[in-house]
Every structure is written in structure tokens, then in C-alpha cells.
XYZ file of C-alpha atoms in Angstrom:
724
model
C 57.890 -10.534 68.395
C 61.381 -9.491 67.540
C 62.029 -6.377 65.651
C 63.156 -8.215 62.514
C 60.040 -10.352 62.439
C 57.845 -7.291 62.846
C 59.504 -5.661 59.858
C 58.987 -8.810 57.758
C 55.303 -8.909 58.761
C 54.838 -5.300 57.846
C 56.510 -5.882 54.504
C 54.244 -8.883 53.918
C 51.133 -6.854 54.697
C 52.270 -4.009 52.453
C 52.982 -6.509 49.671
C 49.499 -8.012 50.005
C 47.931 -4.574 49.938
C 49.890 -3.663 46.828
C 48.892 -6.935 45.121
C 45.260 -6.416 46.128
C 45.443 -2.870 44.777
C 46.826 -4.065 41.467
C 44.159 -6.778 41.326
C 41.443 -4.228 41.950
C 42.894 -1.906 39.319
C 43.078 -4.837 36.888
C 39.472 -5.771 37.618
C 38.323 -2.198 37.122
C 40.269 -1.930 33.902
C 38.687 -5.174 32.706
C 35.262 -3.942 33.727
C 35.732 -0.575 32.041
C 37.534 -1.778 28.928
C 35.687 -5.063 28.328
C 32.462 -5.427 30.316
C 31.192 -1.812 30.166
C 32.972 -0.801 27.007
C 29.863 -0.132 24.906
C 28.015 1.606 27.746
C 30.864 3.967 28.597
C 31.717 4.573 24.952
C 28.132 5.656 24.327
C 28.260 8.013 27.326
C 31.557 9.452 26.121
C 30.166 9.950 22.649
C 27.294 11.936 24.063
C 29.819 14.270 25.650
C 32.088 14.821 22.674
C 29.659 14.286 19.805
C 26.520 16.066 18.764
C 23.717 15.263 16.339
C 21.943 17.554 13.917
C 18.634 16.483 12.397
C 18.049 17.568 8.813
C 14.454 17.819 7.639
C 13.398 17.070 4.068
C 10.352 18.486 2.310
C 6.959 16.916 1.744
C 6.313 15.996 -1.872
C 4.452 18.517 -3.993
C 1.457 17.881 -6.273
C 1.332 18.812 -9.965
C -1.076 18.379 -12.843
C -0.157 16.024 -15.687
C 1.907 18.663 -17.463
C 3.826 19.839 -14.393
C 1.738 22.802 -13.275
C 2.005 23.255 -9.508
C -1.201 22.533 -7.592
C 0.158 22.031 -4.055
C 3.530 23.383 -2.940
C 5.667 24.139 0.102
C 5.920 27.710 1.357
C 9.159 28.527 3.276
C 8.662 29.617 6.879
C 10.607 30.121 10.111
C 9.797 28.212 13.272
C 10.474 30.103 16.503
C 11.250 27.631 19.296
C 12.621 27.739 22.828
C 14.268 25.482 25.405
C 11.868 25.458 28.401
C 14.442 23.828 30.681
C 16.652 26.918 30.440
C 13.955 29.485 31.270
C 14.491 29.750 35.004
C 11.410 31.403 36.478
C 7.700 31.735 35.873
C 8.162 35.496 35.578
C 10.602 35.017 32.694
C 8.073 32.743 30.955
C 5.393 35.411 31.263
C 7.703 38.129 29.951
C 8.666 36.064 26.901
C 5.061 34.999 26.167
C 3.891 38.599 26.342
C 6.778 39.790 24.155
C 5.923 37.352 21.339
C 2.155 37.887 21.609
C 2.650 41.607 20.943
C 4.700 40.990 17.795
C 3.016 37.984 16.139
C -0.657 38.237 15.132
C -3.018 35.382 15.979
C -0.691 33.996 18.661
C -2.196 32.994 21.984
C -0.135 34.357 24.876
C -1.474 31.806 27.365
C -0.655 28.944 24.997
C 2.962 30.114 24.655
C 3.256 30.525 28.427
C 1.892 27.002 29.018
C 4.427 25.490 26.631
C 7.299 27.316 28.325
C 6.160 26.166 31.769
C 6.019 22.518 30.674
C 9.651 21.826 31.511
C 9.853 18.034 31.649
C 8.957 15.080 29.478
C 8.526 11.431 30.406
C 10.312 8.888 28.230
C 9.253 5.254 28.415
C 12.032 2.753 27.726
C 11.701 -0.704 26.194
C 12.063 -2.375 29.607
C 9.001 -0.480 30.834
C 10.847 2.013 33.014
C 9.875 5.677 32.750
C 12.534 8.380 32.811
C 11.811 12.053 33.357
C 13.952 14.317 31.222
C 14.107 18.089 30.807
C 12.064 19.318 27.840
C 14.390 20.898 25.315
C 11.882 21.954 22.663
C 8.695 23.994 22.598
C 7.145 25.697 19.571
C 6.337 29.370 19.990
C 5.108 30.215 16.486
C 5.640 29.608 12.783
C 5.971 32.769 10.691
C 6.923 33.692 7.143
C 10.511 34.525 6.237
C 10.176 38.316 6.392
C 8.583 38.324 9.825
C 11.031 35.676 11.015
C 14.014 37.824 10.023
C 12.522 40.842 11.819
C 11.956 38.939 15.089
C 15.342 37.243 14.850
C 17.074 40.641 14.630
C 15.235 41.896 17.712
C 15.998 38.738 19.700
C 19.698 38.999 18.768
C 19.872 42.478 20.270
C 18.201 41.334 23.478
C 20.233 38.126 23.787
C 23.546 39.939 23.167
C 23.097 43.459 24.589
C 25.658 46.229 24.212
C 27.556 46.273 27.532
C 30.278 48.706 26.453
C 28.882 51.460 28.684
C 29.459 49.230 31.697
C 33.241 48.928 31.149
C 35.327 49.614 34.268
C 37.227 52.348 32.436
C 33.966 54.234 32.018
C 32.860 53.552 35.552
C 35.961 55.172 37.078
C 34.594 58.591 36.269
C 31.543 57.925 38.427
C 31.080 57.992 42.142
C 31.083 54.766 44.143
C 27.295 54.833 44.484
C 26.834 55.411 40.765
C 29.287 52.614 39.951
C 27.270 50.254 42.157
C 24.069 51.189 40.310
C 25.722 50.629 36.944
C 27.046 47.228 38.045
C 23.514 46.222 39.093
C 22.186 47.375 35.735
C 24.855 45.322 33.960
C 23.986 42.272 36.014
C 20.285 42.715 35.252
C 20.989 43.082 31.535
C 23.017 39.877 31.578
C 20.223 38.078 33.457
C 17.619 39.347 30.992
C 19.761 38.204 28.078
C 19.782 34.632 29.360
C 16.086 34.056 28.730
C 16.314 35.422 25.195
C 19.274 33.158 24.472
C 16.937 30.175 24.886
C 15.118 31.266 21.710
C 16.219 29.736 18.400
C 15.033 29.867 14.799
C 14.612 26.922 12.425
C 13.957 26.978 8.705
C 10.767 25.135 7.858
C 7.824 25.267 5.444
C 4.069 25.009 5.368
C 1.676 23.586 2.794
C 0.469 26.061 0.182
C -2.423 25.692 -2.271
C -1.744 28.393 -4.878
C -4.888 27.667 -6.958
C -7.149 28.057 -3.900
C -10.512 26.308 -4.564
C -9.374 24.724 -7.847
C -9.613 20.922 -7.461
C -9.735 21.398 -3.681
C -11.866 18.339 -2.869
C -9.595 16.077 -4.917
C -6.331 17.497 -3.541
C -7.510 17.546 0.092
C -5.478 19.310 2.779
C -3.196 18.784 5.782
C -3.035 20.082 9.335
C 0.141 20.750 11.287
C 1.128 19.132 14.572
C 4.438 20.776 15.507
C 6.891 19.176 13.048
C 4.471 16.745 11.402
C 1.867 17.113 8.684
C -1.414 15.315 9.335
C -3.144 14.452 6.058
C -6.907 14.886 6.315
C -8.514 14.464 2.905
C -8.042 13.739 -0.795
C -4.738 12.941 -2.491
C -2.890 14.382 0.517
C -4.349 11.571 2.607
C -4.289 8.773 0.018
C -0.602 9.236 -0.873
C 0.529 10.592 2.486
C 3.124 7.843 2.979
C 4.739 8.436 -0.419
C 4.805 12.239 -0.033
C 6.182 12.224 3.531
C 9.873 13.132 3.721
C 12.534 11.012 5.437
C 14.626 13.095 7.908
C 18.417 12.895 7.766
C 21.015 13.350 10.476
C 24.643 14.331 10.943
C 26.692 13.057 13.915
C 30.096 14.748 14.465
C 32.717 15.190 17.164
C 33.059 18.564 18.831
C 35.314 20.379 21.263
C 34.237 21.637 24.682
C 33.252 24.921 23.079
C 31.115 23.146 20.496
C 33.413 23.534 17.486
C 33.498 20.799 14.855
C 36.598 18.579 15.003
C 37.718 18.667 11.397
C 39.364 15.257 10.971
C 37.119 13.272 13.287
C 34.916 10.342 12.297
C 31.632 11.916 11.223
C 28.417 10.178 10.196
C 26.060 11.803 7.712
C 22.754 10.473 6.457
C 21.097 12.964 4.078
C 17.390 13.737 4.312
C 15.097 12.515 1.564
C 12.264 14.620 0.213
C 8.905 12.955 -0.330
C 7.784 11.895 -3.789
C 6.216 14.560 -5.984
C 2.811 13.491 -7.303
C 1.767 14.089 -10.911
C -1.970 13.738 -11.440
C -3.883 12.812 -14.601
C -5.663 16.174 -14.273
C -5.180 18.743 -17.041
C -5.346 22.174 -15.429
C -6.770 24.029 -18.497
C -9.621 21.497 -18.691
C -10.099 21.708 -14.932
C -10.437 25.490 -15.192
C -13.154 25.073 -17.850
C -15.079 22.646 -15.641
C -14.727 24.881 -12.571
C -16.028 27.914 -14.476
C -19.002 26.026 -15.904
C -19.995 24.433 -12.598
C -20.134 27.924 -11.079
C -22.470 28.987 -13.895
C -24.593 25.884 -13.251
C -24.864 26.767 -9.557
C -25.949 30.287 -10.464
C -28.483 29.108 -13.065
C -30.369 26.316 -11.256
C -29.237 26.892 -7.641
C -28.928 23.234 -6.547
C -27.906 22.078 -3.090
C -24.839 20.513 -4.685
C -23.347 19.768 -8.096
C -20.780 17.224 -9.322
C -18.925 16.999 -12.646
C -16.454 14.364 -13.831
C -14.559 14.275 -17.143
C -12.733 11.032 -18.024
C -10.689 9.585 -20.902
C -12.667 6.407 -21.778
C -9.646 4.513 -23.135
C -7.199 5.052 -20.260
C -9.498 5.786 -17.320
C -7.603 9.045 -16.694
C -9.646 11.643 -14.826
C -8.927 14.832 -16.785
C -11.067 17.098 -14.596
C -13.347 16.781 -11.576
C -15.229 19.466 -9.673
C -17.983 19.809 -7.124
C -19.900 22.444 -5.256
C -19.917 23.327 -2.415
C -16.156 23.436 -2.074
C -13.523 25.196 0.071
C -10.171 26.979 0.049
C -7.531 24.688 1.658
C -5.520 27.759 2.715
C -8.409 29.022 4.870
C -9.280 26.943 7.911
C -12.656 28.610 8.408
C -13.858 27.446 4.960
C -13.329 23.773 5.806
C -16.892 22.937 6.799
C -17.958 19.295 6.789
C -20.384 19.831 3.914
C -17.659 21.512 1.843
C -14.724 19.134 2.390
C -16.517 15.821 1.727
C -15.495 14.325 -1.615
C -18.874 13.794 -3.288
C -17.359 12.335 -6.442
C -16.041 9.212 -4.722
C -17.938 9.075 -1.421
C -21.452 10.227 -2.310
C -23.892 7.639 -3.749
C -27.345 8.510 -5.108
C -30.180 6.924 -7.095
C -29.346 7.806 -10.721
C -32.725 7.398 -12.422
C -33.007 6.970 -16.206
C -29.248 7.166 -16.802
C -29.243 3.423 -15.952
C -31.457 2.536 -18.935
C -28.440 2.647 -21.272
C -26.816 -0.334 -19.566
C -29.966 -2.452 -19.405
C -30.846 -1.929 -23.076
C -27.239 -2.457 -24.238
C -27.121 -5.803 -22.417
C -30.506 -6.815 -23.852
C -29.257 -5.970 -27.360
C -26.001 -7.833 -26.858
C -27.616 -10.998 -25.485
C -30.324 -11.090 -28.137
C -33.374 -10.352 -26.002
C -34.318 -7.481 -28.323
C -33.159 -5.619 -31.418
C -33.332 -1.857 -31.991
C -36.564 -2.417 -33.941
C -38.308 -4.784 -31.523
C -41.756 -3.270 -30.756
C -42.645 -2.732 -27.108
C -46.102 -1.743 -25.918
C -45.661 1.143 -23.522
C -49.334 0.920 -22.578
C -51.227 4.158 -22.060
C -48.459 5.697 -19.922
C -49.486 3.515 -16.971
C -48.597 -0.119 -16.243
C -49.164 -2.235 -13.159
C -46.449 -4.722 -12.250
C -46.133 -6.647 -8.970
C -49.067 -4.668 -7.622
C -47.435 -1.257 -8.181
C -48.077 1.401 -10.795
C -45.273 2.434 -13.157
C -45.852 5.464 -15.362
C -44.341 7.493 -18.206
C -44.485 11.265 -18.430
C -46.075 11.140 -21.901
C -47.990 8.755 -24.151
C -45.903 6.540 -26.461
C -48.005 3.531 -27.387
C -46.169 0.718 -29.147
C -42.668 1.857 -30.150
C -39.364 0.182 -31.126
C -36.648 -0.321 -28.497
C -34.609 2.527 -30.004
C -37.448 4.917 -29.184
C -37.491 3.703 -25.564
C -34.023 5.211 -25.070
C -34.785 8.312 -27.106
C -37.993 9.044 -25.200
C -36.706 7.579 -21.895
C -39.678 5.268 -21.354
C -39.890 3.734 -17.891
C -42.519 1.210 -18.971
C -40.636 0.139 -22.093
C -37.361 -0.353 -20.195
C -39.116 -2.230 -17.409
C -40.805 -4.582 -19.886
C -37.427 -5.383 -21.482
C -35.967 -6.023 -18.014
C -38.865 -8.307 -17.074
C -38.283 -10.212 -20.318
C -34.610 -10.607 -19.357
C -35.386 -11.763 -15.812
C -33.749 -11.070 -12.465
C -30.563 -13.037 -13.059
C -29.783 -11.425 -16.407
C -30.586 -7.935 -15.100
C -28.238 -8.523 -12.175
C -25.530 -9.675 -14.621
C -26.121 -6.600 -16.781
C -25.578 -4.097 -13.982
C -22.677 -6.015 -12.409
C -21.026 -6.184 -15.828
C -20.686 -2.397 -15.860
C -19.049 -2.309 -12.411
C -21.941 -1.167 -10.232
C -21.539 -2.276 -6.629
C -17.716 -2.199 -6.999
C -15.113 0.508 -6.424
C -13.448 2.144 -9.418
C -10.034 1.745 -7.680
C -9.242 5.410 -8.180
C -6.462 6.744 -5.929
C -8.835 8.440 -3.496
C -9.794 7.397 0.015
C -12.443 6.732 1.056
C -14.343 5.488 -1.996
C -17.892 4.173 -1.767
C -19.107 0.982 -3.448
C -22.540 2.544 -3.789
C -25.578 0.409 -2.978
C -26.492 -2.644 -5.048
C -28.143 -5.460 -3.130
C -27.280 -9.073 -3.956
C -29.778 -11.027 -6.045
C -31.154 -13.016 -3.102
C -32.341 -9.754 -1.499
C -34.384 -8.587 -4.487
C -38.160 -8.298 -4.215
C -40.643 -9.112 -6.992
C -40.726 -5.408 -7.828
C -36.924 -4.988 -8.062
C -36.617 -6.108 -11.676
C -38.971 -3.310 -12.796
C -37.289 -0.632 -10.665
C -33.531 -1.274 -10.784
C -33.589 -1.005 -14.574
C -34.803 2.610 -14.346
C -32.332 3.594 -11.633
C -34.445 3.111 -8.507
C -33.354 0.935 -5.589
C -29.695 1.254 -6.611
C -27.203 3.955 -5.581
C -24.078 4.856 -7.543
C -21.268 7.409 -7.313
C -20.430 9.917 -10.079
C -17.147 8.044 -10.646
C -18.995 4.748 -11.129
C -21.240 6.390 -13.723
C -18.207 7.829 -15.509
C -16.556 4.398 -15.656
C -19.739 2.661 -16.867
C -20.260 5.175 -19.700
C -16.565 4.847 -20.556
C -17.210 1.144 -21.167
C -19.952 1.953 -23.676
C -17.727 4.596 -25.300
C -14.683 2.299 -25.640
C -16.587 -0.703 -26.965
C -17.195 -2.571 -23.715
C -13.739 -2.752 -22.147
C -13.663 -2.713 -18.328
C -11.125 -0.318 -16.830
C -10.099 1.271 -13.534
C -10.133 5.025 -13.143
C -6.776 6.763 -12.657
C -6.162 10.006 -10.807
C -2.390 9.670 -10.283
C -0.148 9.326 -13.330
C 3.279 9.016 -11.700
C 5.456 9.678 -8.644
C 8.824 11.392 -9.018
C 11.807 11.962 -6.706
C 14.843 13.076 -8.631
C 15.596 10.333 -11.152
C 13.360 7.860 -9.333
C 10.057 7.668 -11.253
C 7.183 5.338 -10.393
C 4.568 5.083 -13.140
C 1.037 4.158 -12.046
C -0.239 1.222 -14.152
C -3.253 1.226 -16.445
C -5.916 -1.393 -15.716
C -7.727 -1.994 -19.007
C -9.343 -5.255 -20.092
C -8.446 -6.295 -23.626
C -11.592 -8.410 -23.860
C -14.920 -6.645 -24.337
C -17.895 -7.475 -22.137
C -20.047 -7.326 -25.281
C -20.336 -10.631 -27.110
C -21.390 -8.953 -30.356
C -19.115 -6.421 -32.013
C -21.977 -4.225 -33.202
C -23.570 -3.799 -29.748
C -21.577 -0.664 -28.907
C -22.541 0.885 -32.264
C -26.240 0.087 -31.751
C -26.437 1.579 -28.253
C -24.369 4.596 -29.371
C -26.863 5.235 -32.167
C -29.675 5.192 -29.614
C -27.814 7.488 -27.207
C -27.042 9.837 -30.076
C -30.792 10.130 -30.793
C -31.302 11.377 -27.212
C -29.497 14.644 -28.057
C -31.211 15.040 -31.430
C -34.671 16.547 -32.058
C -37.305 14.436 -30.355
C -34.930 13.202 -27.656
C -34.940 14.144 -23.975
C -31.426 15.626 -24.052
C -31.399 18.107 -26.929
C -29.901 20.779 -24.647
C -26.694 18.688 -24.447
C -26.016 18.935 -28.186
C -22.704 20.421 -29.367
C -22.756 22.205 -32.763
C -20.911 20.188 -35.389
C -20.558 17.031 -33.284
C -22.559 13.861 -32.739
C -23.164 13.570 -29.006
C -24.192 10.309 -27.315
C -25.739 10.601 -23.892
C -28.629 9.985 -21.569
C -30.704 12.091 -19.227
C -31.581 11.066 -15.695
C -34.181 12.522 -13.347
C -34.509 10.592 -10.096
C -36.749 11.268 -7.147
C -34.586 11.746 -4.107
C -34.695 8.767 -1.778
C -35.340 9.554 1.873
C -35.964 7.390 4.895
C -39.163 5.455 4.340
C -39.575 6.212 0.634
C -39.107 9.156 -1.706
C -39.161 12.867 -0.984
C -42.432 14.627 -1.720
C -42.538 17.402 -4.281
C -40.023 18.278 -6.982
C -36.915 17.035 -5.175
C -34.656 15.301 -7.701
C -31.199 14.335 -8.800
C -30.999 15.768 -12.312
C -28.190 14.360 -14.448
C -26.767 14.032 -17.917
C -24.028 11.572 -18.857
C -22.503 11.050 -22.267
C -19.490 11.067 -24.551
C -18.354 13.079 -27.568
C -17.669 12.683 -30.461
C -20.121 9.791 -30.365
C -18.161 7.488 -32.711
C -14.650 8.566 -31.776
C -14.987 9.694 -28.141
C -12.329 11.923 -26.623
C -13.928 12.021 -23.189
C -16.877 10.946 -21.062
C -18.641 13.678 -19.106
C -21.092 13.260 -16.222
C -23.002 16.242 -14.781
C -25.245 15.808 -11.722
C -27.289 18.310 -9.689
C -28.645 17.577 -6.235
C -32.039 19.277 -5.723
C -32.052 21.999 -8.401
C -34.217 24.908 -7.260
C -35.272 25.961 -10.742
C -38.950 26.542 -11.389
C -38.727 26.238 -15.186
C -37.872 22.526 -15.310
C -36.075 20.092 -13.032
C -35.497 17.243 -15.480
C -31.969 16.081 -16.270
C -32.005 17.448 -19.831
C -32.884 21.093 -19.147
C -30.932 21.225 -15.861
C -27.634 19.440 -16.648
C -27.703 19.302 -20.448
C -26.644 22.939 -21.109
C -23.654 22.565 -18.778
C -22.654 19.332 -20.540
C -22.864 21.145 -23.890
C -20.843 24.165 -22.729
C -18.057 22.062 -21.187
C -17.902 19.670 -24.139
C -17.728 22.522 -26.651
C -14.893 24.297 -24.819
C -12.894 21.121 -24.128
C -13.184 19.936 -27.748
C -11.833 23.301 -28.857
C -8.966 23.038 -26.343
C -8.174 19.525 -27.623
C -8.390 20.832 -31.205
C -10.830 18.074 -32.215
C -12.283 18.410 -35.740
C -16.108 18.491 -35.939
C -18.038 15.532 -37.368
C -19.834 17.869 -39.760
C -19.597 21.504 -40.825
C -22.018 23.459 -38.682
C -24.301 24.323 -41.633
C -24.614 20.657 -42.583
C -25.101 19.713 -38.947
C -27.971 22.197 -38.622
C -29.564 20.979 -41.855
C -29.392 17.386 -40.656
C -31.071 18.284 -37.381
C -33.833 20.124 -39.247
C -34.517 16.983 -41.279
C -34.586 14.887 -38.113
C -36.945 17.436 -36.596
C -39.256 17.161 -39.614
C -39.279 13.367 -39.487
C -39.931 13.433 -35.772
C -42.885 15.800 -36.195
C -44.393 13.546 -38.847
C -43.994 10.515 -36.601
C -45.553 12.404 -33.699
C -48.476 13.481 -35.902
C -49.073 9.847 -36.839
C -48.803 8.832 -33.209
C -51.182 11.609 -32.193
C -53.637 10.596 -34.914
C -53.465 7.002 -33.749
C -53.971 8.149 -30.177
C -56.986 10.264 -31.262
C -58.413 7.252 -33.092
C -57.957 5.085 -30.027
C -59.574 7.728 -27.882
C -62.561 7.983 -30.290
C -62.912 4.223 -30.258
C -62.744 4.232 -26.490
C -65.310 7.066 -26.371
C -67.653 5.054 -28.643
C -67.256 2.004 -26.415
C -67.968 4.160 -23.389
C -71.086 5.607 -25.068
C -72.348 2.108 -25.943
C -71.850 1.002 -22.375
C -73.687 4.138 -21.238
C -76.694 3.341 -23.489
C -76.801 -0.232 -22.211
C -76.740 1.097 -18.685
C -79.635 3.449 -19.498
C -81.763 0.529 -20.834
C -81.084 -1.396 -17.646
C -82.209 1.588 -15.596
C -85.470 1.819 -17.581
C -86.242 -1.871 -16.928
C -85.586 -1.326 -13.261
C -87.977 1.669 -13.243
C -90.855 -0.419 -14.799
C -90.360 -3.103 -12.168
C -90.515 -0.476 -9.457
C -93.790 0.842 -10.813
C -95.297 -2.639 -10.684
C -94.286 -3.063 -7.060
C -95.883 0.279 -6.223
C -99.198 -0.841 -7.798
C -99.169 -4.034 -5.759
C -98.561 -2.088 -2.534
C -101.544 0.214 -3.386
C -103.854 -2.791 -3.934
C -102.812 -4.320 -0.635
C -103.609 -1.096 1.188
C -107.089 -0.982 -0.391
C -107.764 -4.580 0.621
C -106.885 -3.827 4.273
C -109.298 -0.874 4.252
C -112.141 -3.003 2.818
C -111.677 -5.815 5.305
C -111.853 -3.610 8.351
C -115.670 -4.277 8.619
C -115.339 -8.064 8.243
C -114.577 -10.781 10.811
C -111.220 -11.343 12.341
C -110.359 -14.631 10.506
C -110.934 -12.851 7.192
C -108.528 -10.005 8.221
C -105.951 -12.578 9.127
C -106.152 -14.209 5.701
C -105.814 -10.852 3.897
C -102.787 -9.850 6.009
C -101.038 -13.101 5.192
C -101.592 -12.440 1.454
C -99.987 -8.984 1.690
C -96.917 -10.432 3.473
C -96.396 -12.994 0.692
C -96.639 -10.244 -1.958
C -94.046 -8.058 -0.166
C -91.645 -10.959 0.278
C -91.704 -11.705 -3.438
C -90.806 -8.034 -4.360
C -87.688 -7.908 -2.139
C -86.375 -11.015 -3.796
C -86.599 -9.401 -7.275
C -84.798 -6.290 -6.068
């Protein structure tokens, strides 16, 4: 190859290489700028942008008038970056340092969190990526303690190194300078582990009223950043109260400073909704004080009280014992935290008679004056005995409620029949939830009609074989108080977040379940007589007011039957004023240990009276009558009742005398029969004596003659046995 051709070839090769280089550069530019644009842009953003997460606050809970019941208490979270703590020794030093300064902090737990330096992240495509863990919680402390620890950490993370300046070291010997340099190096190394500690503003849930309304409010637990709602309103409205975190994404320099005119993105955090309950705190305080007195007086296993507005369904107060303090973890026992008002169902006893009789009145099965034979305090139905605690005889239906007759109520129910009794109890909402804003809520126990036995009709009407919750009872008595209008109970009035207000609706039926307008008045008159002289609930009376209510004393159901001994649910439910009710109140005791009396009237009635009296005063409700006139009226009722009881006792004495005379006549007839029997016996004895004499006389005669005589004796004996 000539020299010129060689040069041309070399130029050609160089040209091709240059073209190939430009093609490669073009391809790479296309790949970077077009194909991988989004991927590389995202990587670049991660290098020159940073993101700050802004946390909102969980919604708070207030009573209806804005009094704080559950709030947020500001705290400081102490956290660290485990990936930056180099050695196990450093982890131990830090864990020990914090354990000495923060009470109730577990040193081993802190150490374990610091040693957990990686986290596995699972992507959408199923791949798992291991990343360094950047966050570990050390402790959450209040603001004062947080400021104290932060000041100490700042000194350790940024120590004073002025004494190690070279100008100061020149005065020292070479060996001393070497020691000082080592000390400086060690101080800088020690500072590194403390620089991994940071402080974040946070908050924790606070219950400033302690046990007040605790079972309704519920409580939360903490899991690092999140609140875990466990019980009550906290759990039911957890989604609405949970805050929505915000974030800020901004560009930064290599040193981390914010680039002022860069494109920033900011999404503000949103606090959770504040919850305003229907509860009135002053009324709640009254109920809480009186339930404590009830616990002290009759010492029951448990007690439950509910106070409801019968026209709106608003729960104005609700309390139970045992209870707990949400601020104290150790008080949260299972028996204390359960919400008995909505979850706990029990056999109510005679409280159910109000609904059966009201339905019978409304549908025309009976009138208030219809006579009912209550037997002699004992009546067999479907092969089982049903009894009353005292003799009534034949009384009008109104007296059945006043005296709480089991037999009278059962006879009315039998007259109605199974289907109508089922309709009566379903009509008042038994077997259905009240739809109150509490989870969980029990339906109670009310078997469908096809599962009833022959005995059911005579037992369900007196509150046996059916289980209800205190809230169901409160709703059912609200229906009697408001004239028969079905309604849902309300615990939450509204949700608020700034100007955003969500009002919870009222569920109230405009149409009454009563077909006759005067039914509510008739049953109210009967329930009013319960608290007047002669009724079973006189202890529930409120001076100056007409009170309508009903006692209930139910044997406690256990597996296989009913508990032996005096083990009862003792209740009183009613409304006041009777003809213009401001509230319905239900008081129930589970197993009162009170030797004086364990019936619903003496046990729960005084508490009903005390609460009603105080709440009526708080509401500034005018009495139905001046107290002097009210007392005079009750004295007249007492006199009339005594006269009626004297007549009833006289009638009972007459019946007993008549029965005694009949018994005496039967006794005389029995005596005559015995005398006749005695004469017959004497005759038989004479015959046996004659036969014996004949055998003695024939002993000297021949054998055939003895045989004939023996046969005669046998015939005589056979005839005597037949007469006997």
C-alpha cells in the first residue's frame, strides 16, 4: 500500500470512529433525555430536594356546650437514626444514658431499637429491598422534660473544643499535645452518636375529667406515631377524628439550605374533626355522683344509669360502675372498660309489663277498668306455676301495673295471643339496635315467634326469656313518654373542623305506633300510680312532680335456669314530669348486696328520685304542684288505698272463712266415712272369731266334716277382702 493510500485509510477509519462516537453520544442523549427522563429526574430530585412531613392533631371531644372531655397534651418525641450509630458499644452507651434520665423507660428496649438498623421494603412488583432504618423512637416525654434533655444532648453533640486549639497546645510538650489531640478526637467521636438524636413536637391523648363518662368516651393506645382506638367514641368515630398529615417538598443546596426561589410543593396537614356529644356535663356530674352513692348504699356487682331526652333521642348523661380512668393503664381491666350500657343485655323483669299493657289498651283487648282475676297469688299455665308476691284477687287492669301483678299481666298476654305479644314487644324496638353512635352495640335477645314455647307467652310479658340493654329500655320508655313515636338514640350531636360542620341527623317517626290518641295518657296514668301510695315504686317519687315509672326485679338468668337465692337485677325506669316529660331515666343494679330489700323499688327508686330532683332543678323545670298540695294529694291517695286494702282484706278473710267452713264440712264427712269403716271392721272380726270356734269344735269329728268346715271359713274370708 502506498503512503498516500495508507493516509486515506487512516483518515477513513478516524472518520468512522468519530461518526460512531457521535452516534453513541446521540443515543445516550436520547436515552437520558427521552427514555430515562422520568427515572433520572426522580433520582436528581432526591438529591436536591427534601421532604418534610407535617403532622396534624387528632380531633378532640367536647360535651354539647363545648366543655372539653378529651384533649391533646403537647409532648416531645425523642428519636434517633439507627443507621448512623456505628457500634454496639455506642448503642449501649446511649440506651443507658436515656434510661438514667427518663423514668419508666426500658434500657433493653431502647438498645434493641437502636440495633435494628435495617428495614425491608416490599415493592409493587414483589421485589424486596433492604434499606437503612432512619427512625427509632426512644421515648415520649412532656415539654419540660423534653427541653431539659434537649439542652443536655446539645452540649454533648456540640462540645466545647476551644481548649484543643493549636495556639493553646503550643505551650505544652509534644507528649502532652499528643494526649490533647487524642482527647479532641475522642470528643468528636463521642459527639457523633449524640448528633443522631433529634426531637419532634408531638402530643398524647389526655382525659382531663378522669373517670367522668369514661366508658362512653373510650380510650386509645399509642403505636409510635399512630393512635389505636380501643373503645367507645374514640373507636366509633376514629376515622373522622384521625388527622391527615401534610408535607412540604423543597429544593435545597448541598449544605441543606432552602433555595428561596425554587419550585416548592406544600400540602398542609389537616386536623381531625372535633366531636361534640349530646352529653351535658353538669347533668353527667349529677348522675356520676348519684351512682357512686348507689354503689355505696346497696353494694351491687355493677350499676348502669341512662338519662335521655324522649323527643330527640339525645343521651344527656350515661354512667356505669365499675369504671376506669383512661389516663391510667393499670385501671383498664376488662370488667371496667366494657360498655355495659350498649353491650350488656339482661332479663329486665316487670319493667316489660308497661309495654304489654299499653299495647293491650291500644288494640282494645282491655280497658283500664277491665277486671282480671289474679287468682290466689298462684296460677298454673302450660304446666308451670306463676305466682305473685301478695294476694290481689280480682282487680282492674290499672291495678295490675300499680301492684306489678305477674298473673294479671300474663292473663292479659294470653288473651292477646303469641302473635300480638310478639308485635307488642317488636313495636317498642326490642331485638333491634338503637343505632346510637357506639360500637359494639348488642341487639339483646328476643327469639323469633317460631321459636317460642307454649310457656313463652306467659313469661315474655313479665320480662323473662328476653334480654335487653339499658339503652333499649331508655328508647322504649321514651316512646311511651313522647306519645308512641319511634326514634333512634343520639350520642353525637355534630362534628366540627374549622368552618366545616357536620350535623348528625335526628331519626324520629312522625307517626305514632299507638292507634288511639289516648293510649299514652292511659298508660301514663297507670305508671304514675306506681310511684304513688300503694304502688311498688313510691321511693322514686319527686316532691312536687308527677312521676311515671315502673319497677323491675328479675331473677338473674344463669346457664340451665335461674340463679338460686336473692340474686336479681333490680331496676326502675320512668319519666318526669309525667305529662310533660323532660327526660327518661333508667337505673339498673346487677346483684345488689343489700339485706333490707332487693326489689327494684327500694334499690333503684331512691337513686331515680335523687337524680330526677337535681336534674329538674338544673333544668329549672316548674313543679306540677306546690309541695304542700302535692303532699296533701298523696295523703288522700294513701287514705283511699288503705280503705281499698281493708275491703280487699275483708273479702279475703271472708273467702278464707268460707274455705275453712268447706274444709270443716269435708272433715266431718270424712269422719262419718271412717266410722262406717270401723263398724264393718268389727263385723269382720266377729266372723273370724266364730270361724275359730268352729275349727276348735270340729277337732273331735271325722275328717270329711273338718273339710266342710274349712271350706266354709275360706268362703267367709274371701267375702271380707272384697268389701275392703
